[in-house]
Short mmCIF file of C-alpha atoms in Angstrom, two decimals:
data_model
loop_
_atom_site.label_atom_id
_atom_site.label_comp_id
_atom_site.label_asym_id
_atom_site.label_seq_id
_atom_site.Cartn_x
_atom_site.Cartn_y
_atom_site.Cartn_z
CA MET H 31 -0.06 0.10 -0.05
CA THR H 32 2.85 2.32 0.93
CA ARG H 33 4.50 1.40 -2.20
CA LEU H 34 1.36 2.23 -4.03
CA ALA H 35 0.96 5.52 -2.56
CA LYS H 36 4.54 6.53 -3.30
CA MET H 37 4.14 5.63 -6.86
CA VAL H 38 0.86 7.68 -7.15
CA GLY H 39 2.61 10.67 -5.60
CA THR H 40 5.70 10.31 -7.79
CA SER H 41 3.29 10.18 -10.90
CA TRP H 42 1.24 13.29 -9.70
CA ARG H 43 4.38 15.26 -9.07
CA TRP H 44 5.49 14.51 -12.76
CA LEU H 45 2.25 15.49 -14.11
CA VAL H 46 2.12 18.91 -12.39
CA GLY H 47 5.67 19.74 -12.45
CA GLU H 48 7.15 19.92 -8.95
CA ASN H 49 9.76 22.44 -9.81
CA GLY H 50 7.41 25.10 -11.38
CA SER H 51 5.83 27.97 -9.69
CA ALA H 52 2.68 27.55 -7.14
CA ARG H 53 0.44 29.06 -10.12
CA GLN H 54 1.78 26.61 -12.77
CA ILE H 55 1.48 23.70 -10.44
CA LEU H 56 -2.09 24.50 -9.54
CA HIS H 57 -2.85 25.07 -13.23
CA HIS H 58 -1.36 21.63 -14.33
CA GLY H 59 -3.06 20.13 -11.52
CA PHE H 60 -6.45 21.48 -12.28
CA LEU H 61 -6.13 20.48 -16.08
CA VAL H 62 -5.18 16.89 -15.15
CA SER H 63 -8.15 16.68 -12.93
CA ALA H 64 -10.34 18.31 -15.62
CA VAL H 65 -9.35 15.64 -17.93
CA LEU H 66 -10.20 12.79 -15.54
CA ILE H 67 -13.32 14.43 -14.64
CA GLY H 68 -14.39 14.90 -17.86
CA LEU H 69 -13.72 11.34 -19.01
CA PHE H 70 -15.25 10.15 -15.87
CA SER H 71 -18.28 12.10 -16.49
CA ALA H 72 -18.69 11.10 -20.18
CA VAL H 73 -18.51 7.43 -19.16
CA PHE H 74 -20.87 8.14 -15.95
CA ASN H 75 -23.48 10.05 -17.95
CA TYR H 76 -23.67 7.61 -20.77
CA LEU H 77 -24.18 4.75 -18.47
CA MET H 78 -26.51 6.43 -16.10
CA GLU H 79 -28.36 7.68 -19.28
CA LEU H 80 -28.21 11.08 -17.73
CA THR H 81 -27.86 12.98 -21.02
CA VAL H 82 -27.85 12.29 -24.74
CA PRO H 83 -25.06 10.09 -25.92
CA ALA H 84 -23.72 13.11 -28.02
CA TYR H 85 -23.01 14.95 -24.82
CA SER H 86 -20.72 12.19 -23.55
CA VAL H 87 -19.04 12.17 -26.84
CA ALA H 88 -18.40 15.97 -26.51
CA LEU H 89 -17.16 15.57 -23.05
CA ALA H 90 -14.59 12.95 -24.32
CA VAL H 91 -13.43 15.30 -27.19
CA ILE H 92 -13.03 18.26 -24.83
CA SER H 93 -11.19 16.11 -22.30
CA LEU H 94 -8.69 15.32 -25.05
CA MET H 95 -8.43 19.02 -25.98
CA VAL H 96 -7.57 19.70 -22.37
CA MET H 97 -5.01 17.08 -22.31
CA VAL H 98 -3.28 18.80 -25.31
CA MET H 99 -3.43 22.19 -23.24
CA TRP H 100 -1.66 20.50 -20.29
CA TYR H 101 0.84 19.00 -22.51
CA ARG H 102 1.72 22.46 -24.08
CA SER H 103 1.77 24.17 -20.90
CA ARG H 104 3.61 21.37 -19.02
CA PHE H 105 6.29 20.71 -21.60
CA HIS H 106 6.52 23.74 -24.04
CA GLY H 107 6.31 26.50 -21.56
CA GLU H 108 3.02 27.99 -22.50
CA PHE H 109 1.47 28.29 -19.17
CA SER H 110 -0.08 31.85 -19.81
CA ARG H 111 -1.66 30.93 -23.35
CA MET H 112 -3.00 27.79 -22.12
CA SER H 113 -4.35 29.00 -18.85
CA TRP H 114 -6.20 31.73 -20.77
CA LEU H 115 -7.50 29.34 -23.38
CA PHE H 116 -8.47 26.92 -20.85
CA CYS H 117 -10.52 29.34 -18.82
CA THR H 118 -11.91 30.74 -22.09
CA LEU H 119 -13.10 27.13 -22.73
CA VAL H 120 -14.55 26.49 -19.34
CA THR H 121 -16.41 29.67 -19.03
CA PHE H 122 -17.93 29.98 -22.36
CA VAL H 123 -18.11 26.30 -23.76
CA MET H 124 -17.83 23.64 -21.15
CA LEU H 125 -20.08 24.79 -18.33
CA PRO H 126 -22.73 26.33 -20.44
CA GLY H 127 -22.65 22.91 -22.37
CA ASN H 128 -22.97 21.11 -19.06
CA TRP H 129 -26.00 23.34 -18.14
CA VAL H 130 -27.69 22.80 -21.16
CA PHE H 131 -27.19 18.91 -21.33
CA ASN H 132 -26.86 18.34 -17.56
CA HIS H 133 -30.32 19.73 -16.31
CA GLY H 134 -29.69 23.27 -16.07
CA ALA H 135 -30.22 24.82 -12.56
CA SER H 136 -31.40 21.45 -11.21
CA GLY H 137 -28.02 20.15 -12.05
CA PRO H 138 -24.35 20.63 -10.73
CA THR H 139 -23.26 23.45 -13.11
CA LEU H 140 -23.29 26.29 -10.50
CA LEU H 141 -21.24 24.25 -8.33
CA PHE H 142 -18.60 23.75 -11.07
CA TYR H 143 -18.78 27.35 -11.95
CA LEU H 144 -17.68 28.14 -8.34
CA MET H 145 -14.73 25.90 -8.58
CA ALA H 146 -13.82 27.38 -11.93
CA ALA H 147 -13.87 30.82 -10.07
CA ALA H 148 -11.53 29.61 -7.46
CA TYR H 149 -9.17 28.31 -9.90
CA VAL H 150 -9.16 31.37 -12.10
CA LEU H 151 -8.52 33.71 -9.24
CA GLY H 152 -5.51 31.92 -8.28
CA VAL H 153 -3.94 31.21 -11.74
CA LEU H 154 -4.92 33.46 -14.44
CA PRO H 155 -2.12 35.72 -15.43
CA PRO H 156 -2.45 39.23 -14.39
CA ASP H 157 -3.67 40.62 -17.77
CA ARG H 158 -6.35 43.20 -17.08
CA LEU H 159 -8.28 42.63 -20.21
CA ARG H 160 -8.09 38.93 -19.99
CA ARG H 161 -8.73 38.77 -16.34
CA GLY H 162 -11.74 41.23 -16.87
CA VAL H 163 -13.33 39.02 -19.66
CA ILE H 164 -12.97 35.75 -17.75
CA ILE H 165 -14.03 37.04 -14.29
CA SER H 166 -17.16 39.02 -16.02
CA GLY H 167 -18.14 35.63 -17.71
CA LEU H 168 -17.84 33.77 -14.61
CA MET H 169 -20.26 36.46 -12.90
CA LEU H 170 -22.68 36.95 -15.78
CA MET H 171 -22.76 33.74 -17.59
CA PRO H 172 -24.82 31.86 -14.86
CA TRP H 173 -27.36 34.64 -14.83
CA ILE H 174 -27.72 34.33 -18.68
CA LEU H 175 -28.11 30.73 -18.36
CA LEU H 176 -30.58 31.18 -15.57
CA TRP H 177 -32.53 33.71 -17.63
CA GLY H 178 -32.38 31.32 -20.63
CA GLU H 179 -33.73 28.29 -18.78
CA MET H 180 -36.54 30.40 -17.07
CA ALA H 181 -37.55 31.84 -20.45
CA ASN H 182 -37.40 28.55 -22.33
CA PRO H 183 -37.37 25.57 -19.82
CA GLN H 184 -37.49 22.92 -23.02
CA LEU H 185 -33.89 24.05 -23.78
CA VAL H 186 -32.30 22.07 -20.79
CA SER H 187 -32.69 18.32 -20.29
CA SER H 188 -34.51 17.07 -16.86
CA TYR H 189 -33.79 14.12 -14.67
CA ALA H 190 -35.71 11.01 -15.18
CA SER H 191 -36.27 10.56 -11.42
CA THR H 192 -35.32 12.26 -8.17
CA ALA H 193 -33.08 9.31 -7.46
CA MET H 194 -31.09 10.10 -10.54
CA ARG H 195 -30.67 13.76 -9.63
CA SER H 196 -29.45 12.79 -6.02
CA LEU H 197 -26.80 10.51 -7.65
CA ASP H 198 -25.58 12.98 -10.10
CA MET H 199 -25.50 15.71 -7.18
CA GLY H 200 -23.54 13.54 -4.83
CA VAL H 201 -21.00 12.46 -7.59
CA SER H 202 -20.68 16.09 -8.65
CA TYR H 203 -20.24 17.16 -5.13
CA THR H 204 -17.39 14.71 -4.54
CA LEU H 205 -15.80 15.73 -7.58
CA ALA H 206 -16.26 19.58 -6.73
CA PHE H 207 -14.71 18.76 -3.27
CA GLY H 208 -11.64 17.18 -4.90
CA LEU H 209 -11.17 20.18 -7.26
CA LEU H 210 -11.54 22.51 -4.20
CA SER H 211 -8.99 20.65 -2.37
CA LEU H 212 -6.70 20.98 -5.08
CA VAL H 213 -7.28 24.69 -5.55
CA ILE H 214 -6.66 25.07 -1.63
CA ALA H 215 -3.62 23.11 -1.65
CA GLY H 216 -2.32 25.50 -4.63
CA TYR H 217 -3.21 28.66 -2.67
CA ALA H 218 -1.31 27.33 0.38
CA LYS H 219 1.71 26.42 -1.79
CA ARG H 220 1.46 30.00 -3.30
CA ILE H 221 1.47 31.51 0.11
CA ARG H 222 4.34 29.72 1.24
CA GLU H 223 6.21 30.66 -1.95
CA GLU H 224 5.40 34.17 -1.63
CA ARG H 225 6.40 34.20 2.13
CA ASP H 226 9.76 32.49 1.43
CA LEU H 227 10.12 35.23 -1.39
CA ALA H 228 9.30 37.89 1.10
CA ARG H 229 11.92 36.38 3.67
CA ALA H 230 14.59 36.42 1.02
CA TYR H 231 13.90 40.05 0.03
CA ALA H 232 13.94 40.82 3.63
CA THR H 233 17.14 39.10 4.40
CA LYS H 234 18.62 40.94 1.32
CA LEU H 235 17.41 44.29 2.30
CA GLU H 236 18.79 43.69 5.87
CA ARG H 237 22.23 42.80 4.32
CA LEU H 238 22.10 45.83 1.95
CA SER H 239 21.17 48.16 4.81
CA ARG H 240 24.56 47.10 6.48
CA LEU H 241 26.76 47.69 3.34
CA ASP H 242 28.19 50.60 1.63
CA SER H 243 26.52 50.84 -1.69
CA LEU H 244 29.73 51.81 -3.62
CA THR H 245 32.50 49.65 -1.93
CA GLY H 246 30.48 46.73 -0.71
CA LEU H 247 32.10 47.08 2.64
CA TYR H 248 30.18 47.48 5.93
CA ASN H 249 28.85 51.06 6.25
CA HIS H 250 29.67 53.51 8.92
CA ARG H 251 26.90 52.25 11.30
CA THR H 252 27.76 48.54 10.95
CA ILE H 253 31.44 48.86 11.26
CA HIS H 254 30.85 50.95 14.49
CA GLU H 255 28.58 47.98 15.70
CA HIS H 256 31.43 45.51 15.05
CA ALA H 257 33.81 47.74 17.13
CA GLU H 258 31.42 47.68 19.88
CA HIS H 259 31.36 43.99 19.74
CA HIS H 260 35.16 43.87 20.01
CA LEU H 261 35.19 46.11 22.93
CA SER H 262 32.72 43.80 24.94
CA GLY H 263 34.97 40.79 24.55
CA ARG H 264 38.32 40.02 26.24
CA ASP H 265 40.49 39.14 23.25
CA ILE H 266 43.21 41.66 21.88
CA SER H 267 42.07 43.40 18.76
CA CYS H 268 43.29 46.36 16.81
CA LEU H 269 41.48 49.29 14.83
CA LEU H 270 43.24 50.39 11.73
CA ILE H 271 41.94 53.68 9.88
CA CYS H 272 43.15 53.88 6.41
CA ASP H 273 43.14 57.00 4.27
CA LEU H 274 44.03 57.36 0.65
CA ASP H 275 46.83 59.82 -0.01
CA HIS H 276 45.96 62.73 -2.41
CA PHE H 277 42.42 61.46 -3.25
CA LYS H 278 41.25 65.02 -4.01
CA GLN H 279 43.85 65.43 -6.56
CA ILE H 280 42.97 62.19 -8.14
CA ASN H 281 39.38 63.20 -8.46
CA ASP H 282 40.35 66.60 -9.91
CA ALA H 283 42.65 65.05 -12.39
CA HIS H 284 40.66 61.93 -13.55
CA GLY H 285 37.00 62.76 -12.55
CA HIS H 286 34.70 61.51 -9.78
CA PRO H 287 33.65 58.53 -11.56
CA TYR H 288 37.40 57.40 -11.66
CA GLY H 289 37.61 58.38 -7.88
CA ASP H 290 34.63 55.96 -7.33
CA GLN H 291 36.63 53.23 -9.18
CA VAL H 292 39.62 53.74 -7.08
CA LEU H 293 37.56 53.50 -3.82
CA ALA H 294 36.04 50.23 -5.17
CA HIS H 295 39.32 48.95 -6.05
CA PHE H 296 41.07 49.68 -2.84
CA SER H 297 38.00 48.19 -1.12
CA MET H 298 38.47 44.80 -2.92
CA HIS H 299 42.09 44.60 -1.46
CA ILE H 300 40.85 45.40 2.00
CA GLN H 301 37.81 42.97 1.86
CA THR H 302 40.04 40.01 0.50
CA LEU H 303 42.79 40.57 3.05
CA SER H 304 40.43 41.12 5.89
CA ARG H 305 38.82 37.81 5.36
CA GLU H 306 42.09 36.06 5.48
CA TYR H 307 42.57 37.83 8.95
CA SER H 308 39.07 37.11 10.20
CA GLY H 309 38.73 40.90 10.43
CA LYS H 310 35.88 43.23 9.71
CA ALA H 311 36.26 46.13 7.27
CA GLY H 312 34.18 49.24 6.53
CA ARG H 313 33.93 52.36 4.65
CA TYR H 314 34.19 55.00 7.52
CA GLY H 315 33.55 57.92 5.43
CA GLY H 316 34.81 59.42 2.07
CA GLU H 317 38.14 57.98 1.34
CA GLU H 318 38.60 56.64 4.98
CA PHE H 319 38.23 53.03 5.81
CA MET H 320 38.09 51.18 9.10
CA ILE H 321 39.48 47.68 9.63
CA LEU H 322 39.16 45.60 12.78
CA LEU H 323 41.45 42.85 13.24
CA PRO H 324 41.67 40.20 16.09
CA GLY H 325 45.24 40.13 17.37
CA ASN H 326 47.98 42.58 18.65
CA LEU H 327 50.01 45.28 16.81
CA ALA H 328 52.30 43.08 15.19
CA VAL H 329 49.13 41.50 13.25
CA ALA H 330 48.03 45.00 12.42
CA ARG H 331 51.60 45.72 11.02
CA GLU H 332 51.60 42.59 8.94
CA PHE H 333 48.12 43.55 7.61
CA ASP H 334 49.20 46.77 6.42
CA ARG H 335 52.14 45.44 4.89
CA GLN H 336 50.29 42.96 2.82
CA LEU H 337 47.58 45.63 1.93
CA ARG H 338 50.34 47.84 0.54
CA GLU H 339 51.92 44.91 -1.32
CA SER H 340 48.64 44.05 -2.91
CA CYS H 341 48.02 47.61 -4.15
CA GLU H 342 51.48 47.75 -5.60
CA ALA H 343 50.82 44.59 -7.61
CA SER H 344 47.64 45.86 -9.12
CA PRO H 345 48.14 49.76 -10.21
CA LEU H 346 45.44 51.83 -11.75
CA ALA H 347 45.61 54.44 -14.38
CA HIS H 348 46.97 56.94 -12.06
CA GLY H 349 49.45 54.66 -10.54
CA VAL H 350 49.75 52.60 -7.33
CA ILE H 351 47.08 53.53 -4.73
CA ARG H 352 48.86 54.92 -1.74
CA PHE H 353 47.50 55.33 1.65
CA SER H 354 48.19 56.36 5.29
CA THR H 355 47.30 54.28 8.53
CA GLY H 356 46.62 54.88 12.02
CA VAL H 357 46.27 51.94 14.32
CA SER H 358 45.58 51.43 17.95
CA GLU H 359 45.21 48.41 20.07
CA ARG H 360 42.16 48.06 22.26
CA ARG H 361 42.68 48.79 25.93
CA HIS H 362 40.42 47.88 28.56
CA PRO H 363 39.20 51.24 29.72
CA ASP H 364 38.36 52.16 26.03
CA THR H 365 35.25 53.08 24.87
CA LEU H 366 34.33 53.24 21.28
CA SER H 367 35.02 57.00 21.02
CA SER H 368 38.41 56.88 22.77
CA TRP H 369 39.40 53.89 20.72
CA VAL H 370 38.49 55.50 17.15
CA GLN H 371 40.11 58.88 18.65
CA ARG H 372 43.43 57.36 19.15
CA SER H 373 43.58 55.55 15.80
CA ASP H 374 42.42 58.67 14.09
CA GLU H 375 45.30 60.78 15.86
CA ALA H 376 47.82 58.04 14.72
CA LEU H 377 46.36 58.59 11.08
CA TYR H 378 46.66 62.30 11.54
CA HIS H 379 50.43 62.03 12.50
CA ALA H 380 50.91 59.50 9.43
CA LYS H 381 49.43 62.23 7.16
CA ALA H 382 51.38 65.06 8.67
CA SER H 383 54.54 62.94 8.59
CA GLY H 384 54.87 62.44 4.88
CA ARG H 385 51.74 59.94 4.20
CA ASP H 386 52.16 56.53 2.67
CA GLN H 387 52.92 54.95 6.04
CA LEU H 388 51.48 53.38 9.22
CA ILE H 389 51.74 55.20 12.57
CA VAL H 390 50.91 53.41 15.93
CA ASP H 391 49.21 55.49 18.58
CA HIS H 392 51.03 54.61 21.78
CA ASP H 393 54.21 56.32 20.43
CA ILE H 394 53.28 58.26 17.57
CA SER H 395 56.33 56.98 15.79
CA MET H 396 56.73 55.64 12.30
CA VAL H 397 56.63 51.82 11.83
#
């Protein structure tokens, strides 16, 4: 029994296309169900003599047409076109025909109109004109059919007996219940799909809100948060502030777009090296960058040396990117303000002492 259920589940997933969107899966499932229900109804109506034999033949032919629609949608990527054609066929051909040949208002057609409406609202592509035509048809067609039956009762067939009507309504209810279950499952999958998409967008927005749009490094607020985290720990760490040398002249000589390219290029070097050192890097403002490194001043000096070598190895149009660095090691009484200030003062001395060098805060001496 378990093996049979597994085979049925596998077959169903193949029929509806488990890798498609929720709308596509609902559409394919509804088409497959429409084919099965159409063929079953053709046989059922013929055996029970509920309608004329020609209607059973018409049901079988329409079921084959729907099977072709399923095939085109499932394997040829024609979901939008086939959903529109199927909705048109159901609204203006299949259900009106079912009304006429399956006992009008006394039969189950209104029930199937409701199922069709549930399907259409969840699947039909958001084309205003097409949606308007189909939804208007679903709203107005039953009224037209009711009026036509009232004006000309002889246009619709009648049940041979109350027992036959009860049997037809019972079977139709069961089929409609199956369709409704399928539609609800499709809506549930679509809700989950849209929820997951919303979560993915929220995660992406959260990540983007923490990054500088030009360089891809952490922005000012986020790098400060990481610095606060370093201050709350007990491990040794260093804070480096790097400032590009003569950046204004680069902008003036080559233009601001080129200046942005320089910032992005330098940020790439910082990002790559920071990851190797398990550090955090951010754009502190303008052409200034803040790097947080676990480890002592020797680690910070080695980081600075490798960063300069990396820049030397990949010069730009104006030449090698030169920069000055101020660094300080965290002290236990430090606040964020005092820690940043010591690195900033060291940077100021590096700039005042000729640039293109690293200065440590505790002795304000060139390294």
